[in-house]
């Protein structure tokens, strides 16, 4: 029987996995510099949590949830996004208690039963940030600034920030009514789903991706014409703050995003290089959600970046974007009886003997990546393998304590034998520090 990864999922293999690790490390570093601290929430939650936040009439809830019943008869759902879980955790642990503002980040996989295509998967990853407390435009500006910093940190050159406001409880009902009237008059040109949305949640029509619906959507009234004074002021304030930060934005009056919890500001970042699935990420304000979950009225705003798409936009996805990997050293033995010694020598070279500073404390410049041929085959076969790995140096470990022979594979020459493990390690470290690119 041959197994394959489930449809819409994939294995991230060596070569690509290094790019993922690097990009997530860069994002984590930037999030930390902005004071956003990581929360790791469960990968599944009670189904109700998502239904009540993301919204019953959204595509995510109607069509895309991975919902199952556990052996205790609970309805659980693999998380399709991170915001609902963060709000739950925020309230469950009183994370906002006595805090004028609270900043959180998350990095991890999300699950949506979508039709897979380039840049769209059933298991995908997000890097996200959420800010609870401040309701003013400065919070929105910090969020978008952080978003752009992460994208820049990943080396994505050309992105567009789309910005819109969805108004609030005061002005949105009037807009919803206008939209309902507009689409009702043109219902014959809408897809079946949109006809249904007309009844349940007409704003969702603006988010329809069916090509046939686009001409009608493009002519729809703009939400920006119906904003109440406080929402208009907030929207102007966000734009002003972004101008001060020199972040250009494109106003997108039909951007509603696919989740129901938003109030006021919504934004999305698009990268031209991505084609149809061109949203690298998106976010917005959700000033009512904490209250809806039983907490005190707490303005909040956040975003998520699709890690899969960020890598694509940075040209680092798939085999083309692969990171080359070469060990610093291959440790070989001519005598199978010396394999145990070879393992010990390799560990010393890595700087990981008992009592040595742990891998976290050791700097990259002094930590060697060392692999051992543990097959016990002929020296000739081992040398061929060592050469294929691209290692800069080969070290031969003798069966007794008779010094270590070293071969510089790049220069193709043997080096002076090193008598002790310490001198061998110093020699190899200084070679690595000379900056031979890996
Ligand atoms: P979202 O727009 O649903 O927002 O997802 C954010 C990003 O996740 C998308 O822009 C995209 O890059 C990526 N993404 C979504 N679905 C897929 C998929 N099937 N395959 C690959 N990538 C995908 C949210 O999830 C909100 N929680 C954002 C937010 C945070 N709003 C406030 N706080």
Coordinates of C-alpha atoms and ligand atoms in Angstrom, one line a residue:
X1 CA 0.0 0.0 0.0
X2 CA 1.3 3.5 -0.9
X3 CA 0.4 6.4 1.3
X4 CA 0.5 10.0 0.3
X5 CA 0.1 13.2 2.2
X6 CA -3.6 14.2 2.4
X7 CA -4.9 16.4 -0.4
X8 CA -4.1 20.0 0.2
X9 CA -1.2 19.2 2.6
X10 CA 2.5 18.7 1.8
X11 CA 5.8 17.8 3.4
X12 CA 8.3 20.6 3.8
X13 CA 11.5 18.9 3.0
X14 CA 15.2 19.8 3.8
X15 CA 16.3 22.6 1.6
X16 CA 12.9 24.3 1.9
X17 CA 12.5 23.7 5.7
X18 CA 15.6 25.8 6.4
X19 CA 14.0 28.7 4.6
X20 CA 10.9 28.2 6.8
X21 CA 12.9 28.2 9.9
X22 CA 14.9 31.3 8.9
X23 CA 11.8 33.2 7.9
X24 CA 9.9 32.3 11.1
X25 CA 13.0 33.2 13.2
X26 CA 13.1 36.6 11.4
X27 CA 9.4 37.2 12.0
X28 CA 9.8 36.1 15.7
X29 CA 12.7 38.5 16.1
X30 CA 10.7 41.4 14.6
X31 CA 7.6 40.6 16.7
X32 CA 9.8 40.6 19.8
X33 CA 11.3 43.9 18.9
X34 CA 7.8 45.4 18.8
X35 CA 7.0 43.8 22.1
X36 CA 4.6 41.1 20.8
X37 CA 5.0 37.9 23.0
X38 CA 4.2 34.5 21.7
X39 CA 1.1 32.5 22.8
X40 CA 0.8 28.9 21.7
X41 CA -2.9 27.9 21.7
X42 CA -4.3 24.4 21.0
X43 CA -4.7 23.4 17.4
X44 CA -8.3 22.5 18.0
X45 CA -11.0 24.4 20.0
X46 CA -14.6 23.9 20.6
X47 CA -16.5 24.4 17.3
X48 CA -18.7 27.1 18.8
X49 CA -15.7 29.4 19.3
X50 CA -15.1 29.7 15.6
X51 CA -18.8 29.7 14.6
X52 CA -19.5 32.6 16.9
X53 CA -16.4 34.7 16.0
X54 CA -15.6 34.1 12.4
X55 CA -19.4 34.1 11.6
X56 CA -22.0 31.6 10.6
X57 CA -22.5 33.0 7.1
X58 CA -18.8 33.1 6.2
X59 CA -17.3 30.6 3.8
X60 CA -14.9 29.5 6.5
X61 CA -17.6 28.4 8.8
X62 CA -20.1 27.2 6.1
X63 CA -17.7 25.1 4.0
X64 CA -14.2 25.0 5.3
X65 CA -14.1 23.8 8.9
X66 CA -12.5 20.5 9.9
X67 CA -15.0 19.6 12.6
X68 CA -15.1 16.3 14.4
X69 CA -16.6 14.8 17.5
X70 CA -14.1 13.4 20.1
X71 CA -14.7 10.3 22.1
X72 CA -16.3 12.4 24.9
X73 CA -18.9 13.6 22.4
X74 CA -17.6 17.2 22.2
X75 CA -17.7 19.0 18.9
X76 CA -14.2 20.2 18.2
X77 CA -12.7 22.0 15.2
X78 CA -9.1 22.3 13.9
X79 CA -8.4 26.0 14.1
X80 CA -9.0 27.8 10.8
X81 CA -7.4 31.0 12.1
X82 CA -5.8 32.3 15.3
X83 CA -7.7 35.4 16.4
X84 CA -10.6 33.5 18.1
X85 CA -8.2 31.3 20.1
X86 CA -6.2 34.4 21.1
X87 CA -9.3 36.2 22.4
X88 CA -10.4 33.0 24.2
X89 CA -6.9 32.7 25.9
X90 CA -6.9 36.5 26.6
X91 CA -10.1 36.1 28.6
X92 CA -9.4 32.7 30.1
X93 CA -6.1 33.9 31.6
X94 CA -7.2 37.5 32.3
X95 CA -4.2 38.6 30.2
X96 CA -5.5 42.1 30.0
X97 CA -6.0 42.5 33.7
X98 CA -4.7 45.9 34.7
X99 CA -3.0 46.4 31.4
X100 CA -3.7 49.5 29.2
X101 CA -2.5 47.4 26.2
X102 CA -1.5 43.8 25.7
X103 CA 0.4 42.5 22.7
X104 CA 0.5 38.9 21.5
X105 CA 1.9 36.9 18.6
X106 CA 1.5 33.4 17.3
X107 CA 3.1 31.2 14.7
X108 CA 1.6 27.9 13.6
X109 CA -0.5 25.8 11.3
X110 CA -4.2 26.5 10.5
X111 CA -6.7 24.3 8.7
X112 CA -9.3 25.1 6.1
X113 CA -11.1 22.7 3.8
X114 CA -10.6 24.8 0.6
X115 CA -10.1 23.7 -3.0
X116 CA -6.3 23.4 -3.2
X117 CA -4.4 25.5 -5.8
X118 CA -1.2 27.4 -6.0
X119 CA -0.8 29.2 -2.7
X120 CA -3.9 27.7 -1.2
X121 CA -3.6 24.6 1.1
X122 CA -5.8 22.8 3.6
X123 CA -3.0 23.0 6.1
X124 CA -1.2 26.3 5.9
X125 CA 0.8 28.4 8.3
X126 CA 0.3 31.8 9.8
X127 CA 2.4 34.4 11.6
X128 CA 0.0 36.6 13.5
X129 CA -0.1 39.4 16.0
X130 CA -3.0 40.8 18.1
X131 CA -3.1 44.0 20.1
X132 CA -5.8 44.5 22.9
X133 CA -6.7 47.7 24.6
X134 CA -6.1 50.9 22.5
X135 CA -8.8 51.9 20.2
X136 CA -7.2 54.9 18.5
X137 CA -5.6 55.1 15.0
X138 CA -2.1 54.7 16.5
X139 CA -2.8 51.1 17.2
X140 CA -3.9 50.5 13.6
X141 CA -0.7 52.2 12.4
X142 CA 1.5 50.1 14.7
X143 CA -0.1 47.0 13.4
X144 CA 0.4 47.8 9.8
X145 CA 3.9 49.0 10.4
X146 CA 4.7 45.7 12.1
X147 CA 3.1 43.8 9.3
X148 CA 5.2 45.6 6.7
X149 CA 8.4 45.2 8.8
X150 CA 7.9 41.4 8.8
X151 CA 7.3 41.3 5.0
X152 CA 10.3 43.5 4.5
X153 CA 12.3 41.3 6.8
X154 CA 11.5 38.3 4.6
X155 CA 12.9 40.2 1.6
X156 CA 9.7 40.7 -0.3
X157 CA 10.2 43.7 -2.5
X158 CA 7.0 44.9 -4.0
X159 CA 3.8 44.9 -1.9
X160 CA 0.6 46.9 -1.8
X161 CA -1.2 47.7 1.4
X162 CA -5.0 47.8 0.8
X163 CA -6.9 49.7 3.4
X164 CA -10.6 50.1 4.1
X165 CA -13.0 50.8 7.0
X166 CA -16.2 48.8 7.6
X167 CA -17.7 51.2 10.0
X168 CA -19.2 50.2 13.3
X169 CA -22.6 49.3 14.8
X170 CA -23.7 52.9 14.3
X171 CA -23.1 53.3 10.5
X172 CA -22.8 49.7 9.2
X173 CA -26.6 48.8 9.3
X174 CA -27.3 51.6 6.9
X175 CA -24.6 50.5 4.6
X176 CA -25.8 46.9 4.8
X177 CA -29.2 48.1 3.7
X178 CA -27.8 50.1 0.8
X179 CA -25.9 47.0 -0.3
X180 CA -28.9 44.8 0.0
X181 CA -31.0 47.1 -2.2
X182 CA -28.2 47.4 -4.7
X183 CA -27.7 43.7 -5.1
X184 CA -31.4 42.8 -4.9
X185 CA -31.9 44.9 -8.0
X186 CA -29.2 42.9 -9.7
X187 CA -29.8 39.5 -8.2
X188 CA -30.2 37.8 -11.6
X189 CA -26.5 38.5 -12.2
X190 CA -25.3 36.9 -9.0
X191 CA -24.1 33.3 -8.3
X192 CA -26.2 31.0 -6.2
X193 CA -24.1 31.5 -3.1
X194 CA -24.5 35.3 -3.4
X195 CA -28.2 35.0 -3.8
X196 CA -28.1 33.2 -0.5
X197 CA -25.8 35.8 1.0
X198 CA -28.3 38.5 0.0
X199 CA -30.6 36.9 2.5
X200 CA -28.1 36.1 5.3
X201 CA -25.3 38.6 5.1
X202 CA -25.2 40.9 2.0
X203 CA -21.7 42.3 3.0
X204 CA -20.3 38.8 2.3
X205 CA -21.2 39.3 -1.4
X206 CA -18.3 41.8 -1.7
X207 CA -16.0 39.0 -0.8
X208 CA -17.2 36.6 -3.5
X209 CA -14.4 35.4 -5.8
X210 CA -16.7 34.1 -8.6
X211 CA -15.7 35.9 -11.8
X212 CA -19.3 36.3 -13.0
X213 CA -20.2 38.3 -9.8
X214 CA -17.3 40.8 -10.2
X215 CA -18.9 43.3 -12.6
X216 CA -21.8 43.7 -10.2
X217 CA -19.5 43.9 -7.2
X218 CA -17.3 46.6 -8.8
X219 CA -20.4 48.9 -9.2
X220 CA -21.5 48.4 -5.6
X221 CA -21.8 51.5 -3.4
X222 CA -18.7 52.4 -1.3
X223 CA -18.8 51.8 2.4
X224 CA -16.7 54.9 2.8
X225 CA -19.7 57.1 1.7
X226 CA -21.7 55.9 4.7
X227 CA -19.2 56.1 7.6
X228 CA -20.4 58.0 10.7
X229 CA -18.3 60.9 11.9
X230 CA -16.3 59.0 14.6
X231 CA -15.5 56.1 12.1
X232 CA -14.5 58.7 9.4
X233 CA -12.3 60.5 11.9
X234 CA -10.7 57.2 12.9
X235 CA -10.1 56.2 9.2
X236 CA -8.5 59.6 8.5
X237 CA -6.4 59.3 11.6
X238 CA -5.1 55.9 10.5
X239 CA -4.1 57.3 7.0
X240 CA -2.4 60.2 8.6
X241 CA -0.4 58.0 11.0
X242 CA 0.6 55.8 8.1
X243 CA 1.7 58.8 6.1
X244 CA 3.9 59.8 9.0
X245 CA 5.5 56.4 8.9
X246 CA 6.0 56.6 5.2
X247 CA 3.8 53.6 4.5
X248 CA 1.9 54.1 1.2
X249 CA -1.6 52.6 1.1
X250 CA -4.2 52.0 -1.5
X251 CA -7.8 52.7 -0.4
X252 CA -9.9 49.7 -1.3
X253 CA -13.6 50.5 -0.6
X254 CA -14.8 47.0 -1.5
X255 CA -12.3 45.1 0.8
X256 CA -14.5 43.4 3.4
X257 CA -12.3 40.3 4.2
X258 CA -13.8 36.9 4.8
X259 CA -14.5 37.0 8.6
X260 CA -17.4 38.6 10.3
X261 CA -15.7 40.0 13.4
X262 CA -14.3 43.1 11.9
X263 CA -15.2 46.7 12.8
X264 CA -13.7 49.8 11.3
X265 CA -10.2 49.3 9.9
X266 CA -9.5 46.3 7.6
X267 CA -6.3 45.8 5.6
X268 CA -4.7 43.3 3.3
X269 CA -1.2 43.1 1.9
X270 CA -0.8 41.9 -1.7
X271 CA 2.3 40.9 -3.5
X272 CA 2.2 41.2 -7.3
X273 CA 4.3 38.1 -7.8
X274 CA 1.7 35.7 -6.2
X275 CA -0.9 35.6 -9.0
X276 CA -4.5 34.7 -8.1
X277 CA -3.9 34.0 -4.4
X278 CA -2.1 37.3 -4.0
X279 CA -2.9 38.2 -0.4
X280 CA 0.2 37.6 1.7
X281 CA -1.9 38.4 4.8
X282 CA -4.6 40.5 6.2
X283 CA -6.2 41.8 9.3
X284 CA -8.3 44.4 11.0
X285 CA -9.9 45.8 14.0
X286 CA -12.4 43.7 16.0
X287 CA -13.6 46.1 18.8
X288 CA -16.7 44.0 19.8
X289 CA -15.3 40.4 19.9
X290 CA -13.9 40.4 23.5
X291 CA -17.2 41.7 24.7
X292 CA -19.1 39.2 22.6
X293 CA -17.1 36.4 24.3
X294 CA -18.2 37.7 27.7
X295 CA -15.3 40.1 28.5
X296 CA -15.4 43.8 29.1
X297 CA -15.6 46.1 26.1
X298 CA -12.0 46.0 24.7
X299 CA -10.9 47.4 21.4
X300 CA -8.5 45.1 19.5
X301 CA -6.7 44.8 16.2
X302 CA -4.6 42.2 14.6
X303 CA -3.3 40.5 11.4
X304 CA -2.1 37.2 10.1
X305 CA 0.4 36.6 7.4
X306 CA 0.3 33.4 5.4
X307 CA 3.7 31.9 5.8
X308 CA 3.3 29.7 2.7
X309 CA 2.6 32.8 0.6
X310 CA 5.2 34.9 2.3
X311 CA 7.8 32.3 1.2
X312 CA 6.4 32.3 -2.3
X313 CA 6.5 36.1 -2.5
X314 CA 10.1 36.0 -1.2
X315 CA 11.0 33.5 -4.0
X316 CA 12.0 30.9 -1.4
X317 CA 9.2 28.3 -1.7
X318 CA 9.8 24.9 -3.3
X319 CA 13.0 23.4 -4.7
X320 CA 13.9 26.6 -6.6
X321 CA 14.1 28.6 -3.3
X322 CA 16.0 25.8 -1.6
X323 CA 18.7 26.7 0.9
X324 CA 22.0 24.8 0.1
X325 CA 23.3 22.9 3.1
X326 CA 26.9 21.8 3.6
X327 CA 28.3 20.4 6.8
X328 CA 31.6 21.8 8.0
X329 CA 33.1 18.5 8.7
X330 CA 32.7 14.8 7.8
X331 CA 34.2 12.4 10.3
X332 CA 35.3 9.1 8.8
X333 CA 37.1 6.0 10.1
X334 CA 39.2 3.5 8.3
X335 CA 38.5 0.9 10.9
X336 CA 34.9 -0.1 11.9
X337 CA 36.2 -0.7 15.4
X338 CA 36.8 3.0 15.7
X339 CA 33.2 4.0 15.1
X340 CA 32.5 4.7 18.8
X341 CA 35.5 7.0 19.0
X342 CA 34.3 8.7 15.8
X343 CA 30.9 9.5 17.5
X344 CA 32.7 10.9 20.5
X345 CA 35.1 13.0 18.4
X346 CA 32.2 14.4 16.3
X347 CA 30.4 15.4 19.5
X348 CA 33.4 17.2 20.8
X349 CA 33.9 19.0 17.5
X350 CA 30.2 20.2 17.7
X351 CA 31.0 21.6 21.1
X352 CA 28.4 19.5 22.8
X353 CA 30.3 17.4 25.3
X354 CA 28.8 17.2 28.8
X355 CA 29.6 20.4 30.6
X356 CA 30.1 22.4 27.4
X357 CA 27.9 25.5 26.9
X358 CA 24.6 24.4 25.4
X359 CA 23.8 24.8 21.7
X360 CA 21.8 28.0 22.5
X361 CA 24.8 29.7 24.2
X362 CA 27.3 28.7 21.5
X363 CA 27.6 31.3 18.7
X364 CA 27.1 30.3 15.1
X365 CA 30.7 31.2 14.3
X366 CA 32.2 28.7 16.7
X367 CA 29.6 25.9 16.4
X368 CA 30.5 23.3 13.7
X369 CA 28.1 21.2 11.9
X370 CA 29.6 17.7 11.9
X371 CA 28.3 14.5 10.4
X372 CA 29.8 11.0 10.8
X373 CA 29.9 8.1 8.3
X374 CA 28.5 5.4 10.5
X375 CA 28.1 2.7 7.9
X376 CA 31.4 0.9 8.6
X377 CA 32.1 0.6 4.8
X378 CA 35.3 1.1 2.9
X379 CA 37.4 4.2 3.2
X380 CA 37.0 4.8 -0.5
X381 CA 33.2 4.8 -0.3
X382 CA 33.3 7.0 2.7
X383 CA 35.5 9.6 0.9
X384 CA 33.1 9.6 -2.1
X385 CA 30.2 10.3 0.2
X386 CA 32.1 13.0 2.1
X387 CA 32.8 14.7 -1.2
X388 CA 29.2 14.6 -2.2
X389 CA 28.1 16.3 1.0
X390 CA 30.1 19.3 0.1
X391 CA 31.9 19.3 3.5
X392 CA 34.8 21.6 3.6
X393 CA 36.9 19.2 5.7
X394 CA 37.2 15.5 6.3
X395 CA 38.7 14.2 9.6
X396 CA 39.9 10.6 9.9
X397 CA 39.6 9.1 13.4
X398 CA 42.1 6.4 14.1
X399 CA 41.3 3.4 16.3
X400 CA 43.8 4.6 19.0
X401 CA 44.9 8.0 20.2
X402 CA 47.3 8.6 17.4
X403 CA 46.3 12.1 16.2
X404 CA 43.7 13.1 13.5
X405 CA 44.4 13.4 9.8
X406 CA 42.5 16.2 8.1
X407 CA 41.8 16.8 4.5
X408 CA 40.8 20.2 3.1
X409 CA 38.3 19.0 0.4
X410 CA 38.1 22.4 -1.3
X411 CA 41.8 22.8 -1.7
X412 CA 42.2 19.1 -2.3
X413 CA 45.1 18.8 0.1
X414 CA 46.0 17.1 3.4
X415 CA 46.6 19.3 6.4
X416 CA 49.1 18.8 9.2
X417 CA 47.9 16.1 11.6
X418 CA 46.3 17.4 14.9
X419 CA 47.4 15.5 18.0
X420 CA 44.5 16.3 20.4
X421 CA 40.8 16.8 20.0
X422 CA 41.2 20.4 21.4
X423 CA 43.7 21.4 18.8
X424 CA 41.6 19.7 16.1
X425 CA 38.6 21.6 17.2
X426 CA 40.5 24.9 17.3
X427 CA 41.9 24.3 13.8
X428 CA 38.5 23.5 12.3
X429 CA 36.8 26.4 14.1
X430 CA 39.3 28.9 12.9
X431 CA 38.9 27.6 9.4
X432 CA 35.1 28.0 9.7
X433 CA 35.6 31.5 11.1
X434 CA 37.7 32.4 8.1
X435 CA 34.3 32.6 6.5
X436 CA 34.2 29.9 4.0
X437 CA 30.7 30.4 2.7
X438 CA 28.4 27.5 3.4
Ligands
LIG1 P1 -7.3 35.6 6.7 O1 -7.3 36.6 5.6 O2 -8.4 34.6 6.6 O3 -7.3 36.3 8.1 O4 -5.9 34.8 6.6 C1 -4.7 35.5 6.6 C2 -3.7 35.0 5.6 O5 -3.6 33.6 5.8 C3 -4.2 35.1 4.1 O6 -3.9 36.4 3.7 C4 -3.3 34.1 3.5 O7 -2.0 34.6 3.3 C5 -3.2 33.0 4.5 N1 -4.2 31.9 4.2 C6 -5.5 31.9 4.4 N2 -6.1 30.8 3.9 C7 -5.1 30.1 3.3 C8 -5.0 28.8 2.6 N3 -6.0 28.0 2.5 N4 -3.8 28.5 2.1 C9 -2.7 29.3 2.3 N5 -2.7 30.4 3.0 C10 -3.9 30.8 3.5 C11 -7.2 35.7 9.3 O8 -7.0 34.5 9.4 C12 -7.4 36.6 10.4 N6 -7.3 35.8 11.7 C13 -6.4 37.7 10.4 C14 -6.6 38.6 11.6 C15 -5.9 38.6 12.8 N7 -7.5 39.6 11.8 C16 -7.3 40.1 13.0 N8 -6.4 39.5 13.6

